[in-house]
XYZ file of C-alpha atoms in Angstrom:
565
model
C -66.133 -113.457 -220.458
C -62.425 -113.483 -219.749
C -59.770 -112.531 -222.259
C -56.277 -113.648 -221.618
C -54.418 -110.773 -223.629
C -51.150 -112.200 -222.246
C -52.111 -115.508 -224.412
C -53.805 -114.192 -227.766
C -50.781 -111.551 -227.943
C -47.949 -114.195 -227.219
C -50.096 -116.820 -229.726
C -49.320 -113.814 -232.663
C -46.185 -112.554 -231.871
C -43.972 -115.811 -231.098
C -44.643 -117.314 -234.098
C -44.378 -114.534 -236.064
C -40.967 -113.735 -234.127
C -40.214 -117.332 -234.428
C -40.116 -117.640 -238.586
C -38.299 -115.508 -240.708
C -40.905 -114.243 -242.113
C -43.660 -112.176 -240.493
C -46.435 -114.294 -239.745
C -49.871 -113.670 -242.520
C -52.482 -111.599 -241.281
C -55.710 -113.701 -240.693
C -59.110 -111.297 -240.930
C -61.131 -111.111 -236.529
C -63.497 -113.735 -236.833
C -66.047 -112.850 -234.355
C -69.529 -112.977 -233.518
C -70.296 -109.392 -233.065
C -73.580 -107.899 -232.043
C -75.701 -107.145 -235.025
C -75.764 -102.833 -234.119
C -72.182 -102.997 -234.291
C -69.793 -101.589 -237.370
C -66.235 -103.047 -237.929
C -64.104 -102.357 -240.450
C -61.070 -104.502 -240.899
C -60.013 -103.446 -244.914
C -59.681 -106.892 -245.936
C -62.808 -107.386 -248.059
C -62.411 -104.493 -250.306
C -58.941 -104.465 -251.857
C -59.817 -101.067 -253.886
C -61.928 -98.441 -253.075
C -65.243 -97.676 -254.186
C -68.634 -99.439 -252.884
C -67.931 -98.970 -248.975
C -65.627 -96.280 -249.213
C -65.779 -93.137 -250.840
C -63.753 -90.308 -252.153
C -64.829 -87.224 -251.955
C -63.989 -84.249 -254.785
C -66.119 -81.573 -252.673
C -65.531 -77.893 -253.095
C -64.859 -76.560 -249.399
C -65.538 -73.736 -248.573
C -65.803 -72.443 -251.951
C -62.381 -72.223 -252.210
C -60.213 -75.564 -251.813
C -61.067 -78.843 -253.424
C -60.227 -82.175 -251.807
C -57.818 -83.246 -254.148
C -56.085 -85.614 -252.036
C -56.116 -89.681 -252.744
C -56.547 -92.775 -250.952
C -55.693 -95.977 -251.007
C -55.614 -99.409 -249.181
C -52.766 -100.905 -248.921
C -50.298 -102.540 -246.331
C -47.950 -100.568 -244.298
C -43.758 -99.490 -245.209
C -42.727 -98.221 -241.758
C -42.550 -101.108 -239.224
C -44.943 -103.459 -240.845
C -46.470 -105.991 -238.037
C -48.575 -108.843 -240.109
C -48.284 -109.552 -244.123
C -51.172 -108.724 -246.068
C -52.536 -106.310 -243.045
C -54.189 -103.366 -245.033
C -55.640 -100.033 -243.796
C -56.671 -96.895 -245.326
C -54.036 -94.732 -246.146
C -53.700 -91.129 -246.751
C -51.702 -90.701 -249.662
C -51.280 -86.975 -250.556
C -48.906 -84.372 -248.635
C -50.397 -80.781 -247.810
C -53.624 -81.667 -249.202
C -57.412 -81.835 -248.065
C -58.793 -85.063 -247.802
C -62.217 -86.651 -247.334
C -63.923 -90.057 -247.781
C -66.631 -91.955 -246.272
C -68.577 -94.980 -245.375
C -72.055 -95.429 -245.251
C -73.327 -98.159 -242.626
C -75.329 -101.169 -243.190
C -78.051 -99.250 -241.217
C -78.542 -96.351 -238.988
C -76.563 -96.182 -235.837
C -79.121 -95.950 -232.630
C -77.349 -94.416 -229.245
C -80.419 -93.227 -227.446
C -80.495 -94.711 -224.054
C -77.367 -96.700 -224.865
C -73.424 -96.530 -224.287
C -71.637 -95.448 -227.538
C -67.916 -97.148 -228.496
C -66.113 -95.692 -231.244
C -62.504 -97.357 -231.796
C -59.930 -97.407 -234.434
C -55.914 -97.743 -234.979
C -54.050 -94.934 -236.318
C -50.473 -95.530 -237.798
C -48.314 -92.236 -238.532
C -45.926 -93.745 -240.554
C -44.049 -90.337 -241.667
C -45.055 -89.070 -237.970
C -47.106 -85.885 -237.929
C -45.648 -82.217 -238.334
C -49.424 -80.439 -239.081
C -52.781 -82.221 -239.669
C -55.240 -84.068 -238.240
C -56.103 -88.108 -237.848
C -59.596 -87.673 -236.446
C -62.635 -89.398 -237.510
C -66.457 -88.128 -237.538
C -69.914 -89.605 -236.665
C -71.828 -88.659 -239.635
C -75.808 -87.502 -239.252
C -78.018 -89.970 -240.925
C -80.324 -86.728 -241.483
C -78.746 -85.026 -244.936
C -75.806 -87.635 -245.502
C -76.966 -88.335 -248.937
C -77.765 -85.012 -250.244
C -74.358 -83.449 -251.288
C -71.016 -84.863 -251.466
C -68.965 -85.562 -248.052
C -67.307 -82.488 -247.167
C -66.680 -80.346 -244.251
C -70.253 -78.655 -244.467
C -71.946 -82.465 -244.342
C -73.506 -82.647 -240.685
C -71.912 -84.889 -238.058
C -72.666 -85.943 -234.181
C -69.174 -86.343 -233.145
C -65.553 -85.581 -234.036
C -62.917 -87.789 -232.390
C -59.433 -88.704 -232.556
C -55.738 -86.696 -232.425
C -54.922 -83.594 -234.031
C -51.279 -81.796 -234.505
C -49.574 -78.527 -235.859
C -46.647 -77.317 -234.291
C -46.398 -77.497 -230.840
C -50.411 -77.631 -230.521
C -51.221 -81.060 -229.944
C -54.613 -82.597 -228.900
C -57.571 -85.732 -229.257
C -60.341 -83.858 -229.671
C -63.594 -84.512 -228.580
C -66.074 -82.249 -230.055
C -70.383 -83.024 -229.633
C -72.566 -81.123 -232.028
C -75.906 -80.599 -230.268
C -79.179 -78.328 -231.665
C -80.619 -75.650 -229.974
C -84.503 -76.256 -229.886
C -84.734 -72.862 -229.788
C -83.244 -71.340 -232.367
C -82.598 -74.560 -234.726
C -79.075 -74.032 -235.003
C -76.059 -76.526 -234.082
C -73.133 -75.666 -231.763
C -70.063 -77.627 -230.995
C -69.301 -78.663 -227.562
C -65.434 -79.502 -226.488
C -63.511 -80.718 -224.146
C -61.704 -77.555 -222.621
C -58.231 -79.578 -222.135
C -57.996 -82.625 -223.951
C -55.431 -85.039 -224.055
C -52.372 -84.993 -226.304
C -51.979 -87.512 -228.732
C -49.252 -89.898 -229.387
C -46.816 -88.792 -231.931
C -45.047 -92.298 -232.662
C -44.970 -94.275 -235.954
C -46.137 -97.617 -234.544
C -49.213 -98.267 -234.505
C -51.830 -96.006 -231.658
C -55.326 -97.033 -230.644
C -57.940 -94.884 -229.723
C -61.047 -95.699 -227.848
C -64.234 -92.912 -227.014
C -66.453 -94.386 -224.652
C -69.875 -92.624 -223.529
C -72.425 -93.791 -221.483
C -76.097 -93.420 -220.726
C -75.237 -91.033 -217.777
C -73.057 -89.135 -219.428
C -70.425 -90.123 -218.508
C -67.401 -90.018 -221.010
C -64.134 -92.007 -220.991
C -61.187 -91.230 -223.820
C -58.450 -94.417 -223.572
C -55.236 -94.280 -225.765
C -53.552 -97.634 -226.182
C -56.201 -99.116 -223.937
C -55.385 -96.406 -221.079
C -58.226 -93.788 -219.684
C -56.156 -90.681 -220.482
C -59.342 -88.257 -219.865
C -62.161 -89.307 -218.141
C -65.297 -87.314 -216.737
C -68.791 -86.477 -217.300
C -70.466 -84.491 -220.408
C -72.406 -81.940 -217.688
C -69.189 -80.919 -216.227
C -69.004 -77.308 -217.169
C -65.047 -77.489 -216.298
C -64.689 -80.130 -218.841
C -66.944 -79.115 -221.673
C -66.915 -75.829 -223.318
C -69.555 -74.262 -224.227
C -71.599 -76.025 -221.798
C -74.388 -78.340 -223.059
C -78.096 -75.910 -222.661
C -78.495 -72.366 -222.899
C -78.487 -69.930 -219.346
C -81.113 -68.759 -217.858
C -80.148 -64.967 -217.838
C -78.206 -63.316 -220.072
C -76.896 -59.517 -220.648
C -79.547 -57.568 -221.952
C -78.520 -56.489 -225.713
C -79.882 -52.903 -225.760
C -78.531 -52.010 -222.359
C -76.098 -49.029 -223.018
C -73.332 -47.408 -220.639
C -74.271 -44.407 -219.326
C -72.457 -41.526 -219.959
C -71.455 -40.024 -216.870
C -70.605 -43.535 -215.781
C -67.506 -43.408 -213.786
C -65.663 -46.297 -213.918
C -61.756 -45.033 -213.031
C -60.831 -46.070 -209.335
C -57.969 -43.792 -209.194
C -57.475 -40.301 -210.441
C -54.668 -37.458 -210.009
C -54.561 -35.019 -207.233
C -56.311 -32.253 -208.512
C -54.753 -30.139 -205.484
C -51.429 -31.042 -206.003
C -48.984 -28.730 -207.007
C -45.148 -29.439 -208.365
C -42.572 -28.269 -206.125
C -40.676 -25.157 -206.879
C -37.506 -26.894 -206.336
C -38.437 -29.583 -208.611
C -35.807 -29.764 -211.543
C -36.853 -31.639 -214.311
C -33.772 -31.191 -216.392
C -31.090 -33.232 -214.416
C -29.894 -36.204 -216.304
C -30.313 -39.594 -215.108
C -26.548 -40.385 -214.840
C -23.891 -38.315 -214.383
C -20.071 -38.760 -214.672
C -18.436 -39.824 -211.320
C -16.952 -36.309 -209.791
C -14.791 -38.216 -207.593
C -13.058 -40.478 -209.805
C -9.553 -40.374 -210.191
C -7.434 -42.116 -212.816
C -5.683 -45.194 -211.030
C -1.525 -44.611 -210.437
C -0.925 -47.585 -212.747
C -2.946 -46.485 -215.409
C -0.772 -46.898 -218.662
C -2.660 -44.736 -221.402
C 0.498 -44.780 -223.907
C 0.167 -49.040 -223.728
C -1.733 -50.873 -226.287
C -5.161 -52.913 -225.501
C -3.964 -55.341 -228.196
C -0.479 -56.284 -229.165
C 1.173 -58.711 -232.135
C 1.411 -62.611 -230.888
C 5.344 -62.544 -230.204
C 5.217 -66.394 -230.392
C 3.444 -66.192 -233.877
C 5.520 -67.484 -237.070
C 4.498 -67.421 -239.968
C 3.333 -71.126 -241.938
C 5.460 -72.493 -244.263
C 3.313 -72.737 -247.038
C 2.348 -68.974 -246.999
C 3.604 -67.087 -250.118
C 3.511 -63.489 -250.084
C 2.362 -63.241 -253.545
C -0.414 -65.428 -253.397
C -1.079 -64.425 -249.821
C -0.694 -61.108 -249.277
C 2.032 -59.988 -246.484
C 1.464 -62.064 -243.711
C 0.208 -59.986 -239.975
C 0.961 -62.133 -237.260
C -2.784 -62.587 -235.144
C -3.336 -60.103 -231.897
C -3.312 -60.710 -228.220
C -4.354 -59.441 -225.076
C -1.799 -57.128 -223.979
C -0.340 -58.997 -221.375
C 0.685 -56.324 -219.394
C -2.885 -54.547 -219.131
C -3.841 -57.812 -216.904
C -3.452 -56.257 -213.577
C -3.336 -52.661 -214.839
C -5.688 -50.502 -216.886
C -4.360 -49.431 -220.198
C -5.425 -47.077 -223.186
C -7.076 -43.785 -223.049
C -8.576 -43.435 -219.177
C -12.670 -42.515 -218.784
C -14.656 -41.401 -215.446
C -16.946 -43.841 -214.950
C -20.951 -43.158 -214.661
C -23.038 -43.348 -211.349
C -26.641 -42.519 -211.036
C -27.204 -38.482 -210.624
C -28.244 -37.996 -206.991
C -30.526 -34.882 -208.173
C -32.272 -36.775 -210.271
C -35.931 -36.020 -210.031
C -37.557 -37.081 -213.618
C -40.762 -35.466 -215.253
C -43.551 -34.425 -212.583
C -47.104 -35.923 -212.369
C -49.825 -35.354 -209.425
C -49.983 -38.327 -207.264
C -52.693 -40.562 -207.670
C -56.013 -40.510 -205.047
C -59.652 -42.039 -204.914
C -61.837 -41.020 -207.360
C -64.532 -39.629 -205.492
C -67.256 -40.445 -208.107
C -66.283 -43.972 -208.909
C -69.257 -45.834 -209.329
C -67.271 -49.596 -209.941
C -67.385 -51.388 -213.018
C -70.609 -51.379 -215.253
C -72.018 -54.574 -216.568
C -75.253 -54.675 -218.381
C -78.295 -55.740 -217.006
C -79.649 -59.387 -217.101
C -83.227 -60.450 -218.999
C -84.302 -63.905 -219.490
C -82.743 -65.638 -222.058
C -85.483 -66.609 -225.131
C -83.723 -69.169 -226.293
C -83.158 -70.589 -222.618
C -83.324 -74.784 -222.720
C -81.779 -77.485 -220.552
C -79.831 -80.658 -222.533
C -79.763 -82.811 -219.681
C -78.809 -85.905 -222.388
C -75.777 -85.019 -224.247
C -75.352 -89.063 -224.649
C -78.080 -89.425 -226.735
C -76.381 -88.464 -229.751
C -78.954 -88.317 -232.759
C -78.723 -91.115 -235.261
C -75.862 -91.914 -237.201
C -75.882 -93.080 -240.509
C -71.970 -93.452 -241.646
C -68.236 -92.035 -240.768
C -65.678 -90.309 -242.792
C -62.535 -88.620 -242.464
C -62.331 -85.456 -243.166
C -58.599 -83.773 -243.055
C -55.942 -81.409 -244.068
C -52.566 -82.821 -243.817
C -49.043 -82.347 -244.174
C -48.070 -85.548 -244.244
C -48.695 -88.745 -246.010
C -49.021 -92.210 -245.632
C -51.392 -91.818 -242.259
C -52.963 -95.424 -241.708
C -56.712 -96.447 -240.407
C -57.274 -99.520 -239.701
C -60.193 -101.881 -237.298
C -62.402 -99.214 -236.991
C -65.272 -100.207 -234.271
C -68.393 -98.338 -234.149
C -70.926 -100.437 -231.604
C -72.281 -100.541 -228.068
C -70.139 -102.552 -226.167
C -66.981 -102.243 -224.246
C -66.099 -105.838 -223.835
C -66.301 -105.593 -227.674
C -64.079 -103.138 -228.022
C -61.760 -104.578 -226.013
C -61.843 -108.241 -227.082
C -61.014 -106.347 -230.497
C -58.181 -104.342 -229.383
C -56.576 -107.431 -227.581
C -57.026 -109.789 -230.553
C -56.175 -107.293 -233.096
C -54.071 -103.987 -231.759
C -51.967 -106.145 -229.309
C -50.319 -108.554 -231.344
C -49.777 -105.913 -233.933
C -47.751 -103.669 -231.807
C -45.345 -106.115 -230.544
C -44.798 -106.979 -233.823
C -43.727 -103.079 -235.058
C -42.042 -102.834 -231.942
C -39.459 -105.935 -232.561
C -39.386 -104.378 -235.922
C -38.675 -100.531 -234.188
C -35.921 -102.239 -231.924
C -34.065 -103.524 -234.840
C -33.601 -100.367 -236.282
C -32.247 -98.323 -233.480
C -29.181 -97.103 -233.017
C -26.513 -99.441 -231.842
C -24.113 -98.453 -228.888
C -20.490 -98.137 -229.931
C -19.575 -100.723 -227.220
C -20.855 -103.648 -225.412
C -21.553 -103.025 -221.500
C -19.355 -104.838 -219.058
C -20.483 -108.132 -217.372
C -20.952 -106.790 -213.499
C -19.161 -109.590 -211.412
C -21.067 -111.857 -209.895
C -22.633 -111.483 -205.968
C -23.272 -114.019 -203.469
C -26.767 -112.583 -203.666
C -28.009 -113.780 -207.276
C -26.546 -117.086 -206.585
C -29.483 -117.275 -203.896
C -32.120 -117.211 -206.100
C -32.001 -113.443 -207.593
C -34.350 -111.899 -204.882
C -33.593 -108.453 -206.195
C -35.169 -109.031 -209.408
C -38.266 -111.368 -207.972
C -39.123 -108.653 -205.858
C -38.514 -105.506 -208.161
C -40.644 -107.299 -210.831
C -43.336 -108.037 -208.352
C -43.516 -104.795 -206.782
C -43.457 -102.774 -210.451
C -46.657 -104.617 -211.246
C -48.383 -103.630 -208.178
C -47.194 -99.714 -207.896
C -48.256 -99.578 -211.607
C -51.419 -100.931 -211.668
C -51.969 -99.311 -208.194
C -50.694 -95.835 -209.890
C -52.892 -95.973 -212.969
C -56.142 -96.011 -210.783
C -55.108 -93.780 -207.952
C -54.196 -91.346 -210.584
C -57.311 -91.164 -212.723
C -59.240 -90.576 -209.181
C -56.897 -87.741 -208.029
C -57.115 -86.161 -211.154
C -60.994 -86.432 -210.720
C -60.905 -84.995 -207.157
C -58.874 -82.359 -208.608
C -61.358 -81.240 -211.465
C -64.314 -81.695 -208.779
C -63.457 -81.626 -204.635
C -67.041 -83.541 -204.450
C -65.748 -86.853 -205.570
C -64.701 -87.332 -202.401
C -68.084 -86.628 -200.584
C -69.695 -88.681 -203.427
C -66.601 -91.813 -203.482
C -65.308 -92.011 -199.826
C -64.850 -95.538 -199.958
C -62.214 -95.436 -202.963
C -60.243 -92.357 -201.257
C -59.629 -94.493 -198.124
C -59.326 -97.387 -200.153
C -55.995 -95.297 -201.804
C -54.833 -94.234 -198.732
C -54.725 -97.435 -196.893
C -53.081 -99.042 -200.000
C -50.518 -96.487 -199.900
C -49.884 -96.223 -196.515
C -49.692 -100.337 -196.573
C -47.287 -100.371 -199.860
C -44.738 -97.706 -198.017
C -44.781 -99.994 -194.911
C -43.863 -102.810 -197.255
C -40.786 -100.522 -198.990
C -39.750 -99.688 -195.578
C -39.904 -103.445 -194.655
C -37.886 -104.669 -198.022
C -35.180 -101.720 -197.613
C -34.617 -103.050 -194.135
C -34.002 -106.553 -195.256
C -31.199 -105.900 -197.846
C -29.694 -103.384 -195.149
C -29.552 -106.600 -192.357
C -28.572 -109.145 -195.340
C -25.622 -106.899 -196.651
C -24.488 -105.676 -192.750
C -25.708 -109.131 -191.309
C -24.365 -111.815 -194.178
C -22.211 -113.282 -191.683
C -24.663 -114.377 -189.440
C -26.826 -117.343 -190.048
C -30.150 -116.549 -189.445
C -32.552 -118.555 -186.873
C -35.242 -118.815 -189.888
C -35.394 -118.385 -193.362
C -36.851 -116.377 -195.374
C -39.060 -116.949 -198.198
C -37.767 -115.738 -201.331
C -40.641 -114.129 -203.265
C -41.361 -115.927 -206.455
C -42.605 -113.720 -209.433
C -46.780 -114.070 -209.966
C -48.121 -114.715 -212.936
C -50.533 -112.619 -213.851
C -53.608 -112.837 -215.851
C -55.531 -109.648 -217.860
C -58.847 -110.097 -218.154
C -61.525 -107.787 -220.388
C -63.368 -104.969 -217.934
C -66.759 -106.735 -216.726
C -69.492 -104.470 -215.582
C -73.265 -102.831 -216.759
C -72.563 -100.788 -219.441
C -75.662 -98.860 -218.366
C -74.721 -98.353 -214.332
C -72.466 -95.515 -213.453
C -69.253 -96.458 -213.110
C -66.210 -94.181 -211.830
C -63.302 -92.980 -214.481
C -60.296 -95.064 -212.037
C -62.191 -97.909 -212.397
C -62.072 -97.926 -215.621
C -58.572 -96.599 -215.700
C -57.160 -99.602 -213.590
C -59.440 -102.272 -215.538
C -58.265 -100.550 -218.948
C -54.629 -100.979 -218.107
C -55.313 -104.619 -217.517
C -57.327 -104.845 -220.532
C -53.861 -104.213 -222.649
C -51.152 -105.421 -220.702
C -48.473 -107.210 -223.169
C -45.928 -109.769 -222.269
């Protein structure tokens, strides 16, 4: 199915542009599949039956005092009557949660979790993240940050640490206990107070994608050990416990001479520096003059009064005549004491009896297991978010919990699209206004020919970006594993031919303007074209959500997926 975003986000945003007031929020009306959880906040004006608060004890020692609410947003509103879930309390722990209609399946299946986060006071320390609840033990005790979970997803700042994190909780069959698996350098996340989306795809094969604003900003696979730390399983081999040192272990490379004796002319008490014995005091030396000396073009103000002000000093200056000569009390200078030897030590030689560095032994590891399936999450039964925060008014909104991409996507275009170029136009209003208009430039005989510079600047942009997005998301992929290339050789001379063709086609361009500013004058034996600007068309990502597909595929079809006019 193909989604023109270019249409459905021009539909929203003209007319709302168009009136003078914003246009009304109208609730998604879509035919979603029936696994699939979406949560616009427009059915439940007040909290209570989907979502609840949670007054947990964590820890034993802080209580989640903060509230809640749903309400519209203050700071660049896009459509009226738009609610989300809003974070109401400064430097406060909050939690709440939603059960779903019924448990959440991913075994064997691609997971999609999406949602919109607004920072409407920005974000100095706290988190905006969201978690997969386990449907095993949700019910038992109050939400809280001991209630299990399957994943934890979404941005996360405190002073200049700033992240998305991407943390899996997986069991050990071994020895029953859960251990959190993360992404060893995640993305940062964006710090803006319009609205953000946030997208975690994973697949069947492992395979993970994390988009922001509709763009793959990590991308890789859940088995990577490079990516994902600790690494899903348990070694093999690991250092025997009761393995001890030995004593007479010798594990110092380098030792000192035991031979070597200090000189007898070695004298330990001369000083580093020493006062120059050979300076003399320059001819022009003036010790009687002054460094400093009274302004002589000082007066005193008018309005001083002695009485009030005490008797007035005029300010010092720079002894003028001490400019080219030296003046005050004269000093040898200090150089560095040629007989200088410092405090003695043996040089340093091979220790005979090093034995290198000791590392304990290796036994099989008991609790040794392979997780070979990451993906298949175990079920999930709700989500809740579960946060300490400095700073209020953080807005959820169109939270998407499902299976499918196109979903997803369809959602973000119809929903996330429209609503940023809304706060944007709102944004642009408020910024700061320059304190003068630029100049007109004068006109050229080359826009009156059909403005070719801008035709082919506008062209070109489009293709270097799309062409950048891709071609960057597969370097970066190369870069975290050399055998992509082995494993995707068609793609790497697919980017090299493109590049090598788009330089030619710079090289070609540059040359043109050169001849048609040097050659005006002379009237060409055929005419050139002038390029005309393409209109292009986004369409949703198509492919099997269950076949391996590469991370810059899905970076160049994400970009497409939320292009705006």
């Amino acid at each position: 199915m193909k989604i023109s975003t270019i249409a459905s986000s021009t539909l929203f945003a003209v007319g709302a542009l168009a009136e003078s007031e914003p246009a009304e929020f109208r609730p998604l009306e879509a035919q979603l599949d029936k696994s699939s959880f979406f949560e616009q906040f427009d059915k439940e004006p007040k909290l209570g039956d989907t979502w609840k608060i949670s007054h947990a004890v964590k820890n034993e020692e802080f209580t989640y005092v903060g509230e809640w609410a749903i309400e519209e947003p203050v700071v660049y509103p896009g459509f009226k009557k738009d609610r989300g879930l809003v974070v109401k309390s400064e430097a406060a722990h909050h939690a709440i949660s939603a059960q779903l209609p019924q448990v959440f399946d991913n075994t064997d299946n691609t997971l999609v979790l999406q949602y919109e986060v607004k920072l409407q006071q920005g974000l100095n320390c706290g988190g905006a993240y969201v978690k997969l609840l386990s449907a095993e033990g949700l019910n038992k005790n109050e939400f809280s940050n001991e209630t299990p979970y399957q994943v934890m997803f979404g941005p996360d700042k405190c002073g200049t640490t700033n992240k998305v994190h991407l943390i899996i909780k997986r069991k050990n069959p071994a020895t029953g206990e859960y251990e959190e698996h993360q992404l060893a350098t995640p993305p940062m996340g964006r710090i803006v107070k319009t609205t953000s989306l946030y997208t975690l795809i994973i697949k069947p094969n492992n395979d993970f994608e994390i988009r922001i604003n509709g763009e793959v900003a990590k991308a890789g696979n859940l088995l990577n050990e490079k990516l994902i730390k600790p690494p899903f399983g348990a070694p093999k081999e690991i250092d025997d416990p009761e393995d001890q040192k030995p004593e007479d272990w010798v594990d110092e490379d380098m030792i000192p001479d035991p031979d070597a004796v200090k000189p007898e002319d070695w004298d330990e008490s001369e000083p580093l520096r020493i006062v120059d014995p050979e300076a003399v005091k320059p001819e022009n030396w003036n010790e009687d003059a002054e460094l400093y000396i009274p302004d002589p073009e000082a007066t005193k103000p008018e309005d001083w009064d002695d009485e009030e002000d005490g008797e007035w000093v005029a300010p010092v200056i720079p002894n003028p005549e001490c400019a080219d000569i030296g003046c005050g009390p004269w000093k040898a200078p200090y150089i560095t004491n040629p007989n200088y030897k410092g405090k003695w030590s043996p040089p340093l030689i091979e220790n005979p009896d090093y034995k290198g560095p000791w590392s304990p032994k290796k036994i099989a590891n008991p609790n040794y297991f392979e997780d070979k399936k990451p993906a298949n999450l175990e079920p999930i039964g709700g989500l809740g978010f579960e946060l300490w925060t400095m700073n209020a008014d953080i807005l959820f909104d169109n939270i998407y919990l499902g299976h499918s991409i196109k979903e997803a996507e369809f959602i973000g275009n119809e929903t996330f699209v429209p609503k940023l170029e809304l706060e944007e136009a709102e944004s642009a209003k408020n910024a700061p206004k320059p304190d003068f208009e630029p100049e007109t430039p004068p006109e050229t005989g080359l826009d009156s020919t059909g403005n070719i510079f801008t035709d082919v600047f506008d062209t070109v942009f489009q293709t270097v970006l799309e062409y950048y997005v891709s071609a960057n998301a597969f370097l970066n992929d190369v870069v975290q594993e050399p055998s992509v290339l082995l494993e995707r050789p068609g793609e790497a001379v697919y980017y090299l031919v493109t590049f090598f063709s788009g330089f030619t086609f710079l090289v070609a361009v540059w040359s043109g303007l050169i001849f048609a500013l040097t050659g005006a004058g002379k009237k060409p034996e055929t005419s050139a074209k002038t390029p005309t600007k393409s209109t292009q068309k986004i369409e949703e990502v198509t492919e099997d959500e269950t076949e391996k597909t590469d991370s810059s595929s899905a970076a160049k079809n994400s970009t497409k997926a939320t292009k705006r006019t």
